[in-house]
């Protein structure tokens, strides 16, 4: 499979940051037994990974703008191109020694997602997509799963925690979804969840609130794998609303309908 020059730059940046995160993850596992825990160490690992990605991407394209989880918006001379970067998605997992975390890098051209990379260093799985060029895991072409009924589907989600999201409305959604599906999974890295939907490992996904850097690369992966992604009203305002609903055409449609339902009596 031939990758464009720009996608290669993104892959190199993600893999270099991945090596750094993997080394730090080893240490985090040792620090679990300490009273203070690995908190400060993890913040440092996160910043280090972001620094690596920033350096690699700006070396290749010095003028491009950035939106990064830690540093926020960094306007460049070229405001038509923007990198959207999450150096460590699944921070809580990383902090607790759970090997479910990822790096997410997307490229926007004139507001349109054109390339995306998600890398899971713990499993050495590299997900890539370019607009119009399909989605891949390592060298394998990806397709979303073919199941069309919610009753056969495994659906991923994210559970809002302390101080984040609306717990009451999440519980209503969860109640309605769990009554209709084969299983619900909560992995803790939205970027990986979306990559798994693109790879057909999960049939669908919904979560809110998410940030653009959590979802930008994953949105392109799903589209390029033949899937559908939208906000909860079916529109394309995922970045502004922080809502993401994904699946193949049938599951996406069914999920949207189920998420609109008031509390069910079942
Ligand atoms: P993070 O690990 O980069 O924080 C977990 O449900 C998902 O929500 C993760 O992808 C996590 O990304 C994301 N998320 C976004 N904002 C968050 C926040 N303020 N606290 C925890 N997770 C957050
Ligand atoms: Ca994130």
Coordinates of N, CA, C and O and ligand atoms in Angstrom, one line a residue, residues 69 86 88-89 213-214, ligand 2:
X69 N -3.8 18.9 22.2 CA -4.5 18.8 23.5 C -3.8 19.7 24.6 O -4.5 20.4 25.3
X86 N -3.7 14.6 19.4 CA -3.8 14.1 20.8 C -2.6 13.2 21.0 O -2.6 12.1 20.5
X88 N -1.7 11.6 23.7 CA -2.0 10.5 24.6 C -3.5 10.4 24.8 O -4.0 11.2 25.6
X89 N -4.2 9.6 24.1 CA -5.6 9.4 24.3 C -5.8 8.2 25.1 O -5.3 7.1 24.7
X213 N -9.5 16.8 19.1 CA -8.3 15.9 19.0 C -8.6 14.5 19.4 O -7.8 13.6 19.0
X214 N -9.7 14.2 20.1 CA -10.0 12.8 20.4 C -10.5 12.1 19.2 O -10.4 10.9 19.1
Ligands
LIG2 CA1 -8.0 12.5 24.2

